[in-house]
Amino acid sequence: MVTLVGDGIENPANATALTEAAGMFAVPCRFRDSRDLSSQLPGLSTVDTDGLLTTPIVAVDNAPGAESVYNVRRIHSGASIVVGNERRGIRPDLLRAAAHTVQIPMPGRGVNTLNVATAAAVALYYLSGATGRRPARRSQRPDVLLAAPRDHVEAGSSLRSAAAFGWSAVAVEDRDKVWFGTPRPLRAESRAAARSHRNPLRVMPSEGPDPVYSRIVVCSPTSDGPPVHRTDLTGAGTLIVIPDEGWEPPPSRTVEWARVDVPGAPGRYRLVTGIVLAEVARQLGDSAKARPPRRGLSYGSELDLTAPDGGELLDPWELEQY
Ligand SMILES: C[S@@+](CC[C@H](N)C(=O)[O-])C[C@H]1O[C@@H](n2cnc3c(N)ncnc32)[C@H](O)[C@@H]1O
């Protein structure tokens, strides 16, 4: 069994989400607590540097020269899979000691990191299994619908992942009104930071899967379909739906189901969306590299970019807060 380790995590909410990421894979989660997280989260399971260095270290970080997580096969039982601080990443002593350093390729042109707990879930998915994966092939990037997210931070983290994995537009069915119409204090600051000139993400309000799609694939940890890594998630006219708990497809639509195949608990929304979006990007291979959006439509997307006001444009700076 491997152990997930958070190195210098400073946000207690991220620490809780990391513990849940470990729970999805039924592995323990510990923290090298250099940021006094324990004072805010009593009972936190910690590990010191000497203890960590007795285990093989797999550093998960977008460090120069890191291997793609999709290419590393099963790793040693007993290994510590380490993720790093929200701003500074993994400390250099652990990066130096690592037997492997792996990165999750980020084809997006605006956002180049994931939320730390999302990165942990994606890394655990590929490092601990996902056997019998479909080979990557040149194909068209599918559209994505985030269906009924129940929490705005989970929705925001999922949108961050979508931008980092190379989407330039994403649809959100926001029946609980967690995203559109919710005051978000970061927005004013975000506008000020828009001078970063990095590519924004367009977020389109949606009423649910549109009849325009020829294929709708619903990806969920609770589905009894085939694993997402063995299901074709790409191609023209394809819509990938990632539902939060409680969403059902409209009875009038024929859908395929695919399973986010984890041995433990289903896990919170950002972890599920991260795994699904990573798998689509993996299947797209080189073609997942972001291309400049065409005027009007991007990637031949069916998303209705002509909707009243064209949805909401999110600056990468705002997304990186999630
Ligand atoms: C937000 S990132 C840290 C930011 C990073 N130092 C930077 O700005 O480039 C926090 C942690 O999430 C994990 N992480 C996020 N995106 C990743 C990616 N694309 N590949 C591997 N790890 C990633 C790493 O463990 C990283 O230390």
Short mmCIF file of C-alpha atoms and ligand atoms in Angstrom, two decimals:
data_model
loop_
_atom_site.label_atom_id
_atom_site.label_comp_id
_atom_site.label_asym_id
_atom_site.label_seq_id
_atom_site.Cartn_x
_atom_site.Cartn_y
_atom_site.Cartn_z
CA MET A 1 0.00 0.00 0.00
CA VAL A 2 1.17 3.57 -0.69
CA THR A 3 0.69 6.62 1.55
CA LEU A 4 -0.36 10.06 0.34
CA VAL A 5 1.72 12.81 1.98
CA GLY A 6 0.99 16.54 1.92
CA ASP A 7 4.21 18.55 2.25
CA GLY A 8 3.73 21.96 3.88
CA ILE A 9 0.02 22.24 3.04
CA GLU A 10 -1.26 25.53 4.47
CA ASN A 11 -4.98 25.62 3.73
CA PRO A 12 -6.99 23.38 6.11
CA ALA A 13 -9.71 22.94 3.46
CA ASN A 14 -7.10 21.53 1.08
CA ALA A 15 -5.83 19.22 3.84
CA THR A 16 -9.35 17.88 4.33
CA ALA A 17 -9.77 17.44 0.57
CA LEU A 18 -6.41 15.60 0.44
CA THR A 19 -7.57 13.22 3.14
CA GLU A 20 -10.65 12.54 0.99
CA ALA A 21 -8.47 11.98 -2.08
CA ALA A 22 -6.59 9.31 -0.11
CA GLY A 23 -9.94 7.84 0.99
CA MET A 24 -10.97 7.37 -2.66
CA PHE A 25 -8.01 5.00 -3.05
CA ALA A 26 -8.30 3.50 0.43
CA VAL A 27 -4.78 4.64 1.37
CA PRO A 28 -3.59 6.60 4.42
CA CYS A 29 -2.94 10.35 4.26
CA ARG A 30 -0.25 12.06 6.33
CA PHE A 31 1.22 15.55 6.48
CA ARG A 32 4.74 16.91 6.88
CA ASP A 33 3.34 19.81 8.84
CA SER A 34 5.73 22.72 8.44
CA ARG A 35 2.82 25.23 8.44
CA ASP A 36 1.26 24.41 11.81
CA LEU A 37 -1.82 22.90 10.22
CA SER A 38 -2.28 20.68 13.31
CA SER A 39 -3.30 23.67 15.39
CA GLN A 40 -6.32 24.12 13.08
CA LEU A 41 -6.97 20.43 12.44
CA PRO A 42 -6.51 18.55 15.71
CA GLY A 43 -5.79 14.87 15.21
CA LEU A 44 -4.01 15.44 11.90
CA SER A 45 -1.80 12.47 11.05
CA THR A 46 1.74 13.79 10.64
CA VAL A 47 5.09 12.42 9.54
CA ASP A 48 8.53 13.90 10.14
CA THR A 49 11.31 14.23 7.61
CA ASP A 50 13.34 11.27 8.93
CA GLY A 51 10.30 9.01 8.83
CA LEU A 52 9.50 10.08 5.28
CA LEU A 53 13.02 9.50 4.04
CA THR A 54 12.88 5.83 5.09
CA THR A 55 10.26 5.29 2.33
CA PRO A 56 10.65 5.50 -1.46
CA ILE A 57 9.45 8.98 -2.42
CA VAL A 58 7.34 9.71 -5.49
CA ALA A 59 7.20 13.49 -5.84
CA VAL A 60 4.12 14.74 -7.70
CA ASP A 61 4.99 18.19 -8.96
CA ASN A 62 5.35 20.06 -12.21
CA ALA A 63 9.12 20.28 -11.67
CA PRO A 64 11.50 20.53 -14.64
CA GLY A 65 12.31 17.07 -16.04
CA ALA A 66 9.39 15.33 -14.27
CA GLU A 67 8.00 12.26 -16.09
CA SER A 68 4.40 12.20 -17.25
CA VAL A 69 2.20 10.47 -14.67
CA TYR A 70 0.55 8.61 -17.56
CA ASN A 71 3.81 6.83 -18.39
CA VAL A 72 4.83 5.63 -14.91
CA ARG A 73 3.55 2.14 -14.22
CA ARG A 74 2.72 0.80 -10.78
CA ILE A 75 5.04 2.00 -8.08
CA HIS A 76 6.51 0.30 -5.01
CA SER A 77 4.25 -0.71 -2.21
CA GLY A 78 5.32 1.34 0.81
CA ALA A 79 6.08 4.43 -1.30
CA SER A 80 5.11 7.92 -0.15
CA ILE A 81 3.30 9.85 -2.87
CA VAL A 82 4.07 13.47 -2.01
CA VAL A 83 2.22 16.61 -3.09
CA GLY A 84 3.31 20.10 -2.15
CA ASN A 85 2.41 23.47 -0.76
CA GLU A 86 -0.25 25.46 -2.59
CA ARG A 87 2.16 28.22 -3.63
CA ARG A 88 5.65 26.80 -3.36
CA GLY A 89 5.19 23.16 -4.24
CA ILE A 90 7.26 20.33 -2.67
CA ARG A 91 10.30 21.43 -0.67
CA PRO A 92 13.67 20.82 -2.37
CA ASP A 93 14.89 18.22 0.18
CA LEU A 94 12.09 15.84 -0.84
CA LEU A 95 12.44 16.62 -4.54
CA ARG A 96 16.13 15.68 -4.25
CA ALA A 97 15.31 12.46 -2.38
CA ALA A 98 12.58 11.37 -4.81
CA ALA A 99 12.93 8.05 -6.65
CA HIS A 100 10.49 9.42 -9.24
CA THR A 101 9.20 12.92 -9.92
CA VAL A 102 5.99 12.86 -11.91
CA GLN A 103 3.90 15.62 -13.40
CA ILE A 104 0.40 15.73 -14.74
CA PRO A 105 0.76 17.23 -18.23
CA MET A 106 -1.05 20.57 -18.46
CA PRO A 107 -1.89 21.42 -22.08
CA GLY A 108 -3.90 24.52 -21.08
CA ARG A 109 -2.52 27.91 -22.09
CA GLY A 110 -3.78 29.93 -19.16
CA VAL A 111 -3.69 27.81 -16.01
CA ASN A 112 -0.76 25.45 -15.48
CA THR A 113 -1.44 23.78 -12.13
CA LEU A 114 -4.30 21.92 -10.49
CA ASN A 115 -5.66 22.28 -6.99
CA VAL A 116 -3.35 20.18 -4.79
CA ALA A 117 -6.03 17.66 -3.76
CA THR A 118 -7.16 17.28 -7.37
CA ALA A 119 -3.54 16.66 -8.40
CA ALA A 120 -3.27 13.99 -5.67
CA ALA A 121 -6.42 12.20 -6.87
CA VAL A 122 -5.26 12.25 -10.52
CA ALA A 123 -1.79 10.97 -9.55
CA LEU A 124 -3.22 8.19 -7.37
CA TYR A 125 -5.59 7.14 -10.16
CA TYR A 126 -2.73 6.51 -12.60
CA LEU A 127 -0.01 5.42 -10.16
CA SER A 128 -2.17 2.89 -8.38
CA GLY A 129 -3.82 1.20 -11.35
CA ALA A 130 -6.03 2.30 -14.24
CA THR A 131 -4.97 -0.84 -16.09
CA GLY A 132 -6.02 -1.67 -19.64
CA ARG A 133 -6.00 1.98 -20.70
CA ARG A 134 -7.14 2.94 -24.17
CA PRO A 135 -4.25 4.18 -26.28
CA ALA A 136 -4.14 7.89 -27.02
CA ARG A 137 -5.29 8.83 -30.52
CA ARG A 138 -5.75 11.99 -32.49
CA SER A 139 -9.36 12.88 -32.09
CA GLN A 140 -11.55 15.85 -31.42
CA ARG A 141 -11.75 17.29 -27.92
CA PRO A 142 -15.26 16.65 -26.51
CA ASP A 143 -17.37 19.31 -24.89
CA VAL A 144 -17.79 19.09 -21.11
CA LEU A 145 -20.87 19.70 -18.97
CA LEU A 146 -20.44 20.06 -15.21
CA ALA A 147 -23.87 18.89 -14.04
CA ALA A 148 -25.44 20.29 -10.87
CA PRO A 149 -22.36 21.07 -8.76
CA ARG A 150 -23.45 21.54 -5.17
CA ASP A 151 -20.68 23.80 -3.91
CA HIS A 152 -19.04 26.80 -5.53
CA VAL A 153 -15.48 25.90 -4.44
CA GLU A 154 -15.88 22.42 -5.93
CA ALA A 155 -17.26 24.01 -9.11
CA GLY A 156 -14.39 26.54 -9.18
CA SER A 157 -11.73 23.86 -8.71
CA SER A 158 -13.34 21.82 -11.49
CA LEU A 159 -13.27 24.83 -13.84
CA ARG A 160 -9.61 25.38 -12.93
CA SER A 161 -8.91 21.76 -13.91
CA ALA A 162 -10.77 22.20 -17.21
CA ALA A 163 -8.69 25.26 -18.11
CA ALA A 164 -5.45 23.49 -17.08
CA PHE A 165 -6.34 20.44 -19.20
CA GLY A 166 -6.86 22.65 -22.24
CA TRP A 167 -10.56 23.47 -22.54
CA SER A 168 -11.37 27.03 -23.52
CA ALA A 169 -15.11 26.72 -22.83
CA VAL A 170 -17.11 24.55 -20.39
CA ALA A 171 -20.87 24.30 -19.78
CA VAL A 172 -22.33 24.32 -16.27
CA GLU A 173 -25.84 23.17 -15.40
CA ASP A 174 -26.19 25.28 -12.29
CA ARG A 175 -29.53 24.14 -10.87
CA ASP A 176 -28.44 24.90 -7.28
CA LYS A 177 -27.17 28.34 -8.31
CA VAL A 178 -23.74 27.79 -6.82
CA TRP A 179 -21.90 29.41 -9.70
CA PHE A 180 -23.85 31.92 -11.76
CA GLY A 181 -25.42 34.66 -9.74
CA THR A 182 -23.38 33.89 -6.63
CA PRO A 183 -21.42 36.90 -5.43
CA ARG A 184 -17.75 35.98 -5.51
CA PRO A 185 -15.54 38.48 -3.74
CA LEU A 186 -12.55 37.51 -5.84
CA ARG A 187 -14.06 38.84 -9.04
CA ALA A 188 -13.08 42.48 -8.65
CA GLU A 189 -9.49 41.50 -7.91
CA SER A 190 -9.62 39.09 -10.78
CA ARG A 191 -10.54 41.83 -13.22
CA ALA A 192 -7.60 43.84 -11.96
CA ALA A 193 -5.36 40.86 -12.62
CA ALA A 194 -6.71 40.40 -16.14
CA ARG A 195 -3.66 42.19 -17.47
CA SER A 196 -1.93 38.81 -17.13
CA HIS A 197 -3.07 38.29 -20.80
CA ARG A 198 -3.35 34.57 -20.22
CA ASN A 199 -6.24 32.74 -21.91
CA PRO A 200 -9.53 33.03 -20.06
CA LEU A 201 -12.04 30.18 -19.70
CA ARG A 202 -15.57 30.73 -20.98
CA VAL A 203 -18.23 29.24 -18.70
CA MET A 204 -21.57 28.68 -20.44
CA PRO A 205 -24.85 28.30 -18.54
CA SER A 206 -26.68 25.13 -19.64
CA GLU A 207 -30.09 23.55 -19.13
CA GLY A 208 -28.62 20.02 -19.39
CA PRO A 209 -27.33 17.79 -22.22
CA ASP A 210 -28.30 19.41 -25.52
CA PRO A 211 -29.89 17.27 -28.28
CA VAL A 212 -27.22 18.53 -30.68
CA TYR A 213 -24.74 15.91 -29.36
CA SER A 214 -24.57 12.52 -31.08
CA ARG A 215 -23.01 10.87 -28.01
CA ILE A 216 -23.37 11.69 -24.33
CA VAL A 217 -21.07 9.94 -21.84
CA VAL A 218 -21.87 10.39 -18.15
CA CYS A 219 -18.81 9.75 -15.94
CA SER A 220 -19.33 9.03 -12.26
CA PRO A 221 -17.78 6.95 -9.46
CA THR A 222 -21.18 5.43 -8.73
CA SER A 223 -22.00 4.31 -12.28
CA ASP A 224 -21.78 0.61 -13.17
CA GLY A 225 -20.43 1.32 -16.67
CA PRO A 226 -16.91 0.42 -17.84
CA PRO A 227 -13.98 2.37 -16.33
CA VAL A 228 -13.39 5.79 -17.88
CA HIS A 229 -9.85 4.75 -18.91
CA ARG A 230 -11.29 1.97 -21.07
CA THR A 231 -14.08 4.10 -22.58
CA ASP A 232 -13.62 6.36 -25.60
CA LEU A 233 -14.15 9.83 -24.18
CA THR A 234 -13.24 11.78 -27.32
CA GLY A 235 -14.60 12.55 -30.77
CA ALA A 236 -16.72 15.02 -32.69
CA GLY A 237 -20.24 15.44 -31.34
CA THR A 238 -19.35 13.94 -27.94
CA LEU A 239 -20.46 15.52 -24.68
CA ILE A 240 -18.82 14.40 -21.42
CA VAL A 241 -21.14 14.97 -18.47
CA ILE A 242 -19.69 14.95 -14.97
CA PRO A 243 -22.54 14.98 -12.48
CA ASP A 244 -22.39 15.88 -8.82
CA GLU A 245 -24.35 13.64 -6.46
CA GLY A 246 -28.06 13.44 -7.14
CA TRP A 247 -28.03 14.41 -10.85
CA GLU A 248 -29.92 12.14 -13.24
CA PRO A 249 -29.94 12.46 -17.03
CA PRO A 250 -33.21 13.68 -18.53
CA PRO A 251 -35.33 10.59 -19.40
CA SER A 252 -35.60 11.79 -23.00
CA ARG A 253 -31.83 11.45 -23.63
CA THR A 254 -29.93 8.25 -24.37
CA VAL A 255 -26.65 8.28 -22.49
CA GLU A 256 -23.66 5.97 -21.97
CA TRP A 257 -22.24 5.58 -18.50
CA ALA A 258 -18.57 5.28 -17.54
CA ARG A 259 -17.13 4.68 -14.09
CA VAL A 260 -14.46 6.64 -12.25
CA ASP A 261 -12.95 3.43 -11.00
CA VAL A 262 -11.71 3.87 -7.44
CA PRO A 263 -11.45 1.24 -4.70
CA GLY A 264 -12.57 3.53 -1.84
CA ALA A 265 -15.17 6.23 -1.21
CA PRO A 266 -16.59 8.15 -4.22
CA GLY A 267 -14.82 11.43 -3.28
CA ARG A 268 -15.82 15.05 -3.62
CA TYR A 269 -16.69 16.70 -6.90
CA ARG A 270 -13.35 18.38 -7.73
CA LEU A 271 -11.54 15.03 -7.36
CA VAL A 272 -13.94 13.25 -9.70
CA THR A 273 -13.89 16.01 -12.33
CA GLY A 274 -10.07 16.11 -12.15
CA ILE A 275 -9.77 12.39 -12.90
CA VAL A 276 -12.28 12.50 -15.77
CA LEU A 277 -10.72 15.57 -17.40
CA ALA A 278 -7.21 14.09 -17.00
CA GLU A 279 -8.40 10.91 -18.70
CA VAL A 280 -9.89 12.81 -21.64
CA ALA A 281 -6.62 14.77 -21.97
CA ARG A 282 -4.61 11.52 -21.78
CA GLN A 283 -6.71 9.94 -24.51
CA LEU A 284 -6.24 13.00 -26.71
CA GLY A 285 -2.46 12.70 -26.34
CA ASP A 286 -0.57 15.33 -28.31
CA SER A 287 -3.76 16.69 -29.75
CA ALA A 288 -4.66 17.79 -26.20
CA LYS A 289 -2.22 20.68 -26.63
CA ALA A 290 -4.34 23.78 -26.62
CA ARG A 291 -4.84 25.46 -29.95
CA PRO A 292 -5.80 29.11 -30.32
CA PRO A 293 -9.60 29.36 -30.17
CA ARG A 294 -11.24 30.09 -33.51
CA ARG A 295 -13.56 33.05 -33.70
CA GLY A 296 -17.09 32.13 -32.67
CA LEU A 297 -16.53 28.44 -32.03
CA SER A 298 -13.61 26.73 -30.36
CA TYR A 299 -12.41 23.27 -31.41
CA GLY A 300 -15.62 22.77 -33.40
CA SER A 301 -17.37 22.87 -30.05
CA GLU A 302 -21.14 22.66 -29.94
CA LEU A 303 -21.28 24.95 -26.93
CA ASP A 304 -23.54 27.79 -27.81
CA LEU A 305 -21.11 30.64 -27.74
CA THR A 306 -23.79 32.85 -29.20
CA ALA A 307 -25.91 32.58 -26.02
CA PRO A 308 -27.11 35.93 -24.61
CA ASP A 309 -23.90 37.55 -23.21
CA GLY A 310 -21.81 34.48 -24.32
CA GLY A 311 -21.47 33.07 -20.80
CA GLU A 312 -18.92 34.24 -18.29
CA LEU A 313 -15.23 34.77 -18.97
CA LEU A 314 -12.99 33.65 -16.12
CA ASP A 315 -9.48 34.95 -15.85
CA PRO A 316 -6.80 32.33 -15.03
CA TRP A 317 -5.88 34.35 -11.97
CA GLU A 318 -9.33 33.80 -10.51
CA LEU A 319 -9.27 30.08 -11.33
CA GLU A 320 -5.95 29.63 -9.53
CA GLN A 321 -7.63 30.65 -6.26
CA TYR A 322 -9.56 27.35 -6.28
C1 LIG B 1 -0.79 24.66 -6.90
S1 LIG B 1 0.51 23.55 -6.93
C2 LIG B 1 1.97 24.46 -6.50
C3 LIG B 1 2.30 25.50 -7.44
C4 LIG B 1 3.65 25.35 -8.11
N1 LIG B 1 4.76 25.56 -7.27
C5 LIG B 1 3.71 26.31 -9.25
O1 LIG B 1 3.25 27.45 -9.12
O2 LIG B 1 4.16 25.89 -10.30
C6 LIG B 1 0.37 22.65 -5.41
C7 LIG B 1 0.76 21.22 -5.54
O3 LIG B 1 -0.20 20.55 -6.35
C8 LIG B 1 0.40 19.52 -7.08
N2 LIG B 1 0.21 19.81 -8.51
C9 LIG B 1 -0.60 20.75 -9.05
N3 LIG B 1 -0.56 20.69 -10.39
C10 LIG B 1 0.26 19.67 -10.72
C11 LIG B 1 0.69 19.09 -11.96
N4 LIG B 1 0.28 19.57 -13.15
N5 LIG B 1 1.54 18.04 -11.92
C12 LIG B 1 1.94 17.55 -10.74
N6 LIG B 1 1.58 18.07 -9.54
C13 LIG B 1 0.75 19.10 -9.53
C14 LIG B 1 1.87 19.51 -6.70
O4 LIG B 1 2.09 18.57 -5.70
C15 LIG B 1 2.09 20.92 -6.19
O5 LIG B 1 3.15 20.97 -5.28
#
